[in-house]
mmCIF file of C-alpha atoms in Angstrom:
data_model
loop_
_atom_site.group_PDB
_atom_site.id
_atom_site.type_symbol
_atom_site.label_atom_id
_atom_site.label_comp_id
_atom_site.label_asym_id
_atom_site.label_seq_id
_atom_site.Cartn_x
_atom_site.Cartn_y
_atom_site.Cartn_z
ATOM 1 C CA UNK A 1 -62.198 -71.806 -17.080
ATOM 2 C CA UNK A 2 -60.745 -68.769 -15.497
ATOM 3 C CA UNK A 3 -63.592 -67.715 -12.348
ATOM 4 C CA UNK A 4 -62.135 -64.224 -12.573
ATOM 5 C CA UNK A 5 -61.160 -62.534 -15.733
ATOM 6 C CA UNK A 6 -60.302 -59.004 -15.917
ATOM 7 C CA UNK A 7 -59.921 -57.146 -19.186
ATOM 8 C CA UNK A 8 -59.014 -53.750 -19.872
ATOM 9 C CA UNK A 9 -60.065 -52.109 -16.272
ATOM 10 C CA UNK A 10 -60.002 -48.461 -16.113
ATOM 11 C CA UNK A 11 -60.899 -45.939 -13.300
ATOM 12 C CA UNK A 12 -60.747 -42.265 -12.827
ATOM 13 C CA UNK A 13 -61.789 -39.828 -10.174
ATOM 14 C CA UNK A 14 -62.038 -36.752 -12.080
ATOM 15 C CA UNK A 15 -59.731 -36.110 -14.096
ATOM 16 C CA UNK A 16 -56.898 -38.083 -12.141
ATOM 17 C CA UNK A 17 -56.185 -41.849 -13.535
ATOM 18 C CA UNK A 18 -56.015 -44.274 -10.669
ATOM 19 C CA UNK A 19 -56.250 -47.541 -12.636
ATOM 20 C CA UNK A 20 -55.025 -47.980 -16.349
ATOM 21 C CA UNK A 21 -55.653 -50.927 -18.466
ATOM 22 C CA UNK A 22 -55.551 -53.503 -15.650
ATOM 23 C CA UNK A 23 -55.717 -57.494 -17.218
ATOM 24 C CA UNK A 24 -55.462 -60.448 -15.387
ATOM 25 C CA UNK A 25 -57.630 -63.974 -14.489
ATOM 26 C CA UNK A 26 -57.648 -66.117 -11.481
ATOM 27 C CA UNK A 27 -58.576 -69.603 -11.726
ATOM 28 C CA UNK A 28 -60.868 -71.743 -9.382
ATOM 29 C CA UNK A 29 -58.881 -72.690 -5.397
ATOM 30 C CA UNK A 30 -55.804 -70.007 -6.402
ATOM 31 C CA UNK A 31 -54.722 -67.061 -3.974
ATOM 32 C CA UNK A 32 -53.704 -64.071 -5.693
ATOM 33 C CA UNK A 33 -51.785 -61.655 -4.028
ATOM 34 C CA UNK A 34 -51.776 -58.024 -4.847
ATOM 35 C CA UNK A 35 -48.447 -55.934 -3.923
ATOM 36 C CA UNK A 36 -47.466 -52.098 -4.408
ATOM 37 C CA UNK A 37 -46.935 -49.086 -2.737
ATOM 38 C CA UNK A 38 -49.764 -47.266 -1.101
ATOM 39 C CA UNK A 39 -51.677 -44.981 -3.905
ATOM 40 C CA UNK A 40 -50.846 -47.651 -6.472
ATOM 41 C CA UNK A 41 -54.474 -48.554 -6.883
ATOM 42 C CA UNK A 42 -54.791 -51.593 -5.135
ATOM 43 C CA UNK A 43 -57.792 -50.480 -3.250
ATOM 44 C CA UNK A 44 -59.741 -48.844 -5.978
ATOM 45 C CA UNK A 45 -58.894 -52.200 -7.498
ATOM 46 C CA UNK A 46 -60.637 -54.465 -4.860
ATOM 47 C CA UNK A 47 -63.071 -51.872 -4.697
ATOM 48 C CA UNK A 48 -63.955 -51.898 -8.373
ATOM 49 C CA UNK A 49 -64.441 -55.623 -8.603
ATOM 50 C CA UNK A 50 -66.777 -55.419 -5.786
ATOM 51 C CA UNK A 51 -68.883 -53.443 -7.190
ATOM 52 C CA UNK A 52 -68.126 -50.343 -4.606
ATOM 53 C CA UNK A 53 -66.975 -48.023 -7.368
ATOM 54 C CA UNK A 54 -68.209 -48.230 -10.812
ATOM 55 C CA UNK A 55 -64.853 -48.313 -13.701
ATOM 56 C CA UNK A 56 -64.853 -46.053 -16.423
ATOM 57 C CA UNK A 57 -63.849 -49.070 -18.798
ATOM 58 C CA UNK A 58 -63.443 -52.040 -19.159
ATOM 59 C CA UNK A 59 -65.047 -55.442 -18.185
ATOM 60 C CA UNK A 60 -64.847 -58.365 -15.872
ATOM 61 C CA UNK A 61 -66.403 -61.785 -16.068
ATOM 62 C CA UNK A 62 -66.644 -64.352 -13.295
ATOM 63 C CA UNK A 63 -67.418 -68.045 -14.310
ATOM 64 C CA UNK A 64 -67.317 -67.184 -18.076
ATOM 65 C CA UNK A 65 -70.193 -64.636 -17.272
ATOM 66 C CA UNK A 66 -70.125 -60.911 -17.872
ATOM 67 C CA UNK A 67 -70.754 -58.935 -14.648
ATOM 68 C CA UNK A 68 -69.716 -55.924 -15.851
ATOM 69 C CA UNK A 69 -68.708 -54.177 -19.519
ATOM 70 C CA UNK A 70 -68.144 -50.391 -19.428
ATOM 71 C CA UNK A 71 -69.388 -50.417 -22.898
ATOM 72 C CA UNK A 72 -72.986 -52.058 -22.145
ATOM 73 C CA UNK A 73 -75.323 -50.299 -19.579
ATOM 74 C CA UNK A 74 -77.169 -53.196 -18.916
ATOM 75 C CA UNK A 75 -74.579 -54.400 -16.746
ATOM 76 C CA UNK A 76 -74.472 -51.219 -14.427
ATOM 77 C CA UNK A 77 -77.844 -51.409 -13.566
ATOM 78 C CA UNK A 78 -78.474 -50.959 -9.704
ATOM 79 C CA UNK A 79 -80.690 -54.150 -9.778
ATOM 80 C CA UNK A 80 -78.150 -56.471 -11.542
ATOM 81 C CA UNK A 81 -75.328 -54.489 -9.659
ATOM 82 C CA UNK A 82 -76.490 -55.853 -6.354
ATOM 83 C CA UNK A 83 -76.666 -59.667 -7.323
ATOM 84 C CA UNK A 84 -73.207 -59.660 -8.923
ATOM 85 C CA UNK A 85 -71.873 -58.277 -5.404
ATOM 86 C CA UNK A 86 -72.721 -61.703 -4.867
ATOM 87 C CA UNK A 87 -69.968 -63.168 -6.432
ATOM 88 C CA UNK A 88 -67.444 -61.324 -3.900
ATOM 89 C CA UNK A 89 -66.891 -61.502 0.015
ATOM 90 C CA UNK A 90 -64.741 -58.097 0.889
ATOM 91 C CA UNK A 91 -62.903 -58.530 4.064
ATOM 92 C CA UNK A 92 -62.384 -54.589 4.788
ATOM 93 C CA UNK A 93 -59.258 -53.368 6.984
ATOM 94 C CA UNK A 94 -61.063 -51.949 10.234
ATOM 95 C CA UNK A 95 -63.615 -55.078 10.466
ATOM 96 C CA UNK A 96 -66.984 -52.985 10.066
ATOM 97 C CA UNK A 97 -68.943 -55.091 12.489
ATOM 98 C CA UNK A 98 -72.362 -53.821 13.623
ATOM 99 C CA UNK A 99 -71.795 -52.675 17.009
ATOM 100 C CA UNK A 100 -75.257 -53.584 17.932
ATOM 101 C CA UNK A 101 -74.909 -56.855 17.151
ATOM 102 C CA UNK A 102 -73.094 -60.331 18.411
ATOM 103 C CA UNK A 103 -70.477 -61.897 16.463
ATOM 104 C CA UNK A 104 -73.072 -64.694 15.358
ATOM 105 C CA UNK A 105 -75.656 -62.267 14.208
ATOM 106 C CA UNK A 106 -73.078 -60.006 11.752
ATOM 107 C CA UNK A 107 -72.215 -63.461 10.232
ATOM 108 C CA UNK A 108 -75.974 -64.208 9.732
ATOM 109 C CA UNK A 109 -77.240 -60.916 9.155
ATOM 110 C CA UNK A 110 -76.924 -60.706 5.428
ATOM 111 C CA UNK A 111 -77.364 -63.970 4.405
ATOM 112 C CA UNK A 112 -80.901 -64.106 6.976
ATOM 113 C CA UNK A 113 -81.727 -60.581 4.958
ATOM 114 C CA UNK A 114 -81.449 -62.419 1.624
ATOM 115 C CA UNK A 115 -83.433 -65.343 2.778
ATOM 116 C CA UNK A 116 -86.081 -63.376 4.254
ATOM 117 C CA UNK A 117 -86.553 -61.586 0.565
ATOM 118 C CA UNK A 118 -86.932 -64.539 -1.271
ATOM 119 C CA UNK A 119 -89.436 -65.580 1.404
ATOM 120 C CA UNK A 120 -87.601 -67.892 3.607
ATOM 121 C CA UNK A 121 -88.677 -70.657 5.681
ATOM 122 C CA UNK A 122 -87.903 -70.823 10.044
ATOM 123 C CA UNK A 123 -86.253 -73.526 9.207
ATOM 124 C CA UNK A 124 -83.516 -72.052 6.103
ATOM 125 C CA UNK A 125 -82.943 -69.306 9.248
ATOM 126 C CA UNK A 126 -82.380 -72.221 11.854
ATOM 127 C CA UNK A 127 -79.380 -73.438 8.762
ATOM 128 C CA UNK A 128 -77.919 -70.069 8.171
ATOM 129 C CA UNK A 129 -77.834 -69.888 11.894
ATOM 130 C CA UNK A 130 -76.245 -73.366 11.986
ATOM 131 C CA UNK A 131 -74.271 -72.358 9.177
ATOM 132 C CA UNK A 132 -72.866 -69.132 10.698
ATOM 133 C CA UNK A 133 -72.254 -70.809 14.184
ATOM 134 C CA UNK A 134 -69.802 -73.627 12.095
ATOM 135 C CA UNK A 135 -68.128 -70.533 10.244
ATOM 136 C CA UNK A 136 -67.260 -69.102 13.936
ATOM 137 C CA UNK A 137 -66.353 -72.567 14.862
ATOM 138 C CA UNK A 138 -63.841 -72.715 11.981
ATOM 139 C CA UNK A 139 -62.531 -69.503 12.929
ATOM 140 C CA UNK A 140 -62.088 -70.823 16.463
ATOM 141 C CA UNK A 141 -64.610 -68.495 17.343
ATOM 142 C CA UNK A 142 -67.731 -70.906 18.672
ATOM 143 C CA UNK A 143 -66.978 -70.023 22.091
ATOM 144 C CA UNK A 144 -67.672 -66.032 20.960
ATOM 145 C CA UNK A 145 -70.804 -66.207 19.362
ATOM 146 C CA UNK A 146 -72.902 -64.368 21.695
ATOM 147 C CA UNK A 147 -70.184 -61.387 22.208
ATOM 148 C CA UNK A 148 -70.333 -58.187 21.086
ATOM 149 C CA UNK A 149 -67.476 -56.454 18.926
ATOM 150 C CA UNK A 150 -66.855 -54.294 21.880
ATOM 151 C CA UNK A 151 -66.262 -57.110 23.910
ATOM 152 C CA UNK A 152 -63.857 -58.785 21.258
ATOM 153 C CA UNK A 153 -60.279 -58.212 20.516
ATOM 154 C CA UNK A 154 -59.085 -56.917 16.865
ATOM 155 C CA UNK A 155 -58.516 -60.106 15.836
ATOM 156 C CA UNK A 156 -61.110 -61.864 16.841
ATOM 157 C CA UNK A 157 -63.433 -58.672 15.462
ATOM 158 C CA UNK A 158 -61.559 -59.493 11.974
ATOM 159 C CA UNK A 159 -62.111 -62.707 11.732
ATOM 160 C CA UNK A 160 -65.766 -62.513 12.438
ATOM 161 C CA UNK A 161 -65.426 -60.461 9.573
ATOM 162 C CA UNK A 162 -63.838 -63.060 7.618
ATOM 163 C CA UNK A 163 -66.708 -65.526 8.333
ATOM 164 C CA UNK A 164 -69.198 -62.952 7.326
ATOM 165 C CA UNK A 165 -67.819 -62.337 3.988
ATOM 166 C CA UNK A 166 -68.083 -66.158 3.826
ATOM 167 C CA UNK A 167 -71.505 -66.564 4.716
ATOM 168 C CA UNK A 168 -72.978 -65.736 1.676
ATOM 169 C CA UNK A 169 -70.513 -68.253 -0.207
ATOM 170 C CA UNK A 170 -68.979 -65.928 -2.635
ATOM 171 C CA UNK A 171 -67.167 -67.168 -6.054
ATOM 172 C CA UNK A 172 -64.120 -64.716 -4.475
ATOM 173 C CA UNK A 173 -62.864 -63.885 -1.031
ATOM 174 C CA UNK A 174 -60.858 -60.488 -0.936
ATOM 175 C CA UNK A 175 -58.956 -59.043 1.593
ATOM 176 C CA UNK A 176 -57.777 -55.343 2.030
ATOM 177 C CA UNK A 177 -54.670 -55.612 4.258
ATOM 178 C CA UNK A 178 -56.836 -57.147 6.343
ATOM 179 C CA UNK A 179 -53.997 -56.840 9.176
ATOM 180 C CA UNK A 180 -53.116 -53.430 8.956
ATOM 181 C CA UNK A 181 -55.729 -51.929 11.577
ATOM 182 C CA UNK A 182 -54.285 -54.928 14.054
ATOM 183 C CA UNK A 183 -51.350 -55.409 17.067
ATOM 184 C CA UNK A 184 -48.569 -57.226 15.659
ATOM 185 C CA UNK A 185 -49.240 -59.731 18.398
ATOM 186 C CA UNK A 186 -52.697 -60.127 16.720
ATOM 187 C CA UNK A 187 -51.231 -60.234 13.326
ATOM 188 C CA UNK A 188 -50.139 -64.072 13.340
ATOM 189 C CA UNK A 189 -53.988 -65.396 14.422
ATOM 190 C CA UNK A 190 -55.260 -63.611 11.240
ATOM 191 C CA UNK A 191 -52.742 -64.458 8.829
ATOM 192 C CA UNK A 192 -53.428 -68.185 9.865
ATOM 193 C CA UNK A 193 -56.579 -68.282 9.060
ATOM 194 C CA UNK A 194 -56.093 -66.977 5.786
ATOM 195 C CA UNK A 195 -53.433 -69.621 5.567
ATOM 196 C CA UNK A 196 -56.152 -71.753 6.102
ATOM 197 C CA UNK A 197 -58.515 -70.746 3.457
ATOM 198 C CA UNK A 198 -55.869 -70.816 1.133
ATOM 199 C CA UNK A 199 -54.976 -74.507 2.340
ATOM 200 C CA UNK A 200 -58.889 -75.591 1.793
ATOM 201 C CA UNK A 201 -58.300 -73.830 -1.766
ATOM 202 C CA UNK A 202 -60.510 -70.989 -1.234
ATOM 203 C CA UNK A 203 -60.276 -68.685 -4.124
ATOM 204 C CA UNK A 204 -58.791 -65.415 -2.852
ATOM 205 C CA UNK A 205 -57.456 -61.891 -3.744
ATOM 206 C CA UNK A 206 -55.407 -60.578 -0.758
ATOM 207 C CA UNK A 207 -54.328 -57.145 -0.528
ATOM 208 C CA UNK A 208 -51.123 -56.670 1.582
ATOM 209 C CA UNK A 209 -48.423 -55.769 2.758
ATOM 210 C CA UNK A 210 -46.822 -59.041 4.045
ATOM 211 C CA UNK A 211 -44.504 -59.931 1.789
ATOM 212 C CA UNK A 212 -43.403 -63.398 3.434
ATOM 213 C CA UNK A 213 -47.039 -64.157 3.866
ATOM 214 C CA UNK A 214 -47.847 -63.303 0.297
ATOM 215 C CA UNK A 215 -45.006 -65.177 -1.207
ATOM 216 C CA UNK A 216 -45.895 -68.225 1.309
ATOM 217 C CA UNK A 217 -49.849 -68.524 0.933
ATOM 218 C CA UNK A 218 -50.116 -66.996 -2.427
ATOM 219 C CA UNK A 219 -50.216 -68.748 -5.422
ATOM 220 C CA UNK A 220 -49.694 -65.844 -8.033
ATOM 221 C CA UNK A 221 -48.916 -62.245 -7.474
ATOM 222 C CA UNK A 222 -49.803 -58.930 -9.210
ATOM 223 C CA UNK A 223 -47.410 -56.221 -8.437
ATOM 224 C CA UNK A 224 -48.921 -52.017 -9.243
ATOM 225 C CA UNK A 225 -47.680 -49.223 -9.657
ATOM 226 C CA UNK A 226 -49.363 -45.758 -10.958
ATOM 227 C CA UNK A 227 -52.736 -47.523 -11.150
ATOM 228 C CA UNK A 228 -51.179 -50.357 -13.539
ATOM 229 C CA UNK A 229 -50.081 -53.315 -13.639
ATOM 230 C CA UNK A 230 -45.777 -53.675 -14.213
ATOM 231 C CA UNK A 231 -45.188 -57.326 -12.905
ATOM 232 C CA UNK A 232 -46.777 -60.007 -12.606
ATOM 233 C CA UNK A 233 -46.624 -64.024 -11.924
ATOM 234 C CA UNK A 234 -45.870 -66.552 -9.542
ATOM 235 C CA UNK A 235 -45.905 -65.066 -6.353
ATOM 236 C CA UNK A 236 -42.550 -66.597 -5.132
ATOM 237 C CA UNK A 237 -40.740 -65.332 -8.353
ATOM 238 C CA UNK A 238 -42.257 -61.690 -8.101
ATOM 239 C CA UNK A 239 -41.427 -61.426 -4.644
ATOM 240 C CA UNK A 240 -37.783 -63.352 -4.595
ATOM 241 C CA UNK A 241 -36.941 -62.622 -8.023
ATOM 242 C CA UNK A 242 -38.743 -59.461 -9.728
ATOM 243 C CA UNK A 243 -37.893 -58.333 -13.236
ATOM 244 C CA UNK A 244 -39.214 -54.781 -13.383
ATOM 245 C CA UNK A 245 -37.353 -52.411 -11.870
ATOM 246 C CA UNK A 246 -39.863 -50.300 -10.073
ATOM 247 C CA UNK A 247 -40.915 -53.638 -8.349
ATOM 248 C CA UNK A 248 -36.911 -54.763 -7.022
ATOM 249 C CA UNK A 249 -37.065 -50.834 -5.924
ATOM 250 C CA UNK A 250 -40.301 -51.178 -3.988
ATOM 251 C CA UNK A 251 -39.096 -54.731 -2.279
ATOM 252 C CA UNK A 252 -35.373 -53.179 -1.972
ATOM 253 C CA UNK A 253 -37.618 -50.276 0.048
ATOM 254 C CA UNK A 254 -39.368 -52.627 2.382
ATOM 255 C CA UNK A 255 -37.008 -55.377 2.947
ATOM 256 C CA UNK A 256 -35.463 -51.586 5.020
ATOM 257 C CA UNK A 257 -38.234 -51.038 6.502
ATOM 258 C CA UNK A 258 -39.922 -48.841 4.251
ATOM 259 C CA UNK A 259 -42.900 -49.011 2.623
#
């Protein structure tokens, strides 16, 4: 069974169409990548699936389970809306760490939140501290824990980010170009931990626009254009061997230098 199916997504702002009949699934430990130009919708996409933006149509179902049908009400409901945000960690492009607090306490900070509703024990906060610390550790980041963001580098502020989104365990990681606010000499540190993830078969959607990364680390690829989809498959035969035109124009563009 598919995690993450997709069926029949569409979004408009006003009058103007950003995403049009958008279809796809992504099964359990696979890394998808998302490619196109900027405007094509990827965003709005990622966006949309985490609950951010609300689609004019459509539906999508994670673990067999509807989360969301354009058609049924029920599933828009603030209350169930917040729960199925659950099922997604968004790793956003310029980090969004709490300046007020230390790297260990934005990884903790949401999942402590939860825990505290459902009228958590001192010692399920001691293990989601625990928990957090080993997510930093992971990220080679142990050594960090009590710094602030100001006092951290852009790559070490994103991939505190990274182990927040993965503190509350989410069915689905995503990533929106989560190096494009970085240094290319900060680039590489990032990109390996994704590599990472994906080697641990953490199920992921990455947004980006690192073509030899995403034909490298991703399993499957999803290439957009005009708000739809135009190509997609395996991510090494979309990115070394595309069939649509539009998507051999856009990799003829940045294998230039373009975008």
């Amino acid at each position: 069974m598919a995690v993450l199916e997709v069926q029949h997504l569409e979004k408009r702002f006003g009058s103007t169409r950003v995403l049009e009949d958008i279809g796809f699934s992504l099964e359990k430990g696979r890394a998808l990548a998302i490619l196109g130009s900027s405007g094509s919708g990827k965003t709005t996409l990622l966006r949309c699936l985490n609950f951010l933006e609300t689609p004019n149509g459509g539906r999508i179902l994670v673990n067999g389970e509807t989360v969301f049908d354009a058609a049924d009400p029920a599933t828009q409901r603030e209350s169930e809306v917040r729960t199925k945000r659950l099922h997604f960690g968004l790793v956003f492009q310029a980090f969004h760490l709490f300046p007020q607090y230390t790297a260990l306490e934005n990884v903790t900070l949401a999942a402590s939140l939860l825990a505290q509703e459902r009228g958590a024990s001192r010692e399920d906060l001691a293990a989601i501290r625990d928990e957090g610390m080993e997510l930093l550790r992971t990220m080679g980041l142990a050594d960090r824990a009590k710094h602030y963001p100001h006092q951290l580098s852009g790559g070490q502020q994103q991939r505190v980010a990274i182990a927040r989104a993965l503190s509350l365990k989410p069915d689905i990681l995503c990533f929106d170009e989560p190096t494009s606010a970085l240094d290319p000499e900060l680039t590489g540190e990032v990109l390996r931990v994704i590599r990472g993830l994906a080697e641990r078969e953490t199920t992921m959607i990455i947004v980006t626009h690192e073509m030899a990364f995403a034909r490298d680390v991703a399993d499957e690829a999803i290439f957009m254009d005009g708000g739809r989809i135009v190509e997609q498959g395996a991510a090494k035969q979309v990115i070394n061997d595309p069939q649509n035109e539009r998507t051999k124009r856009f990799l003829a563009r940045y294998a230039e230098g373009g975008d």
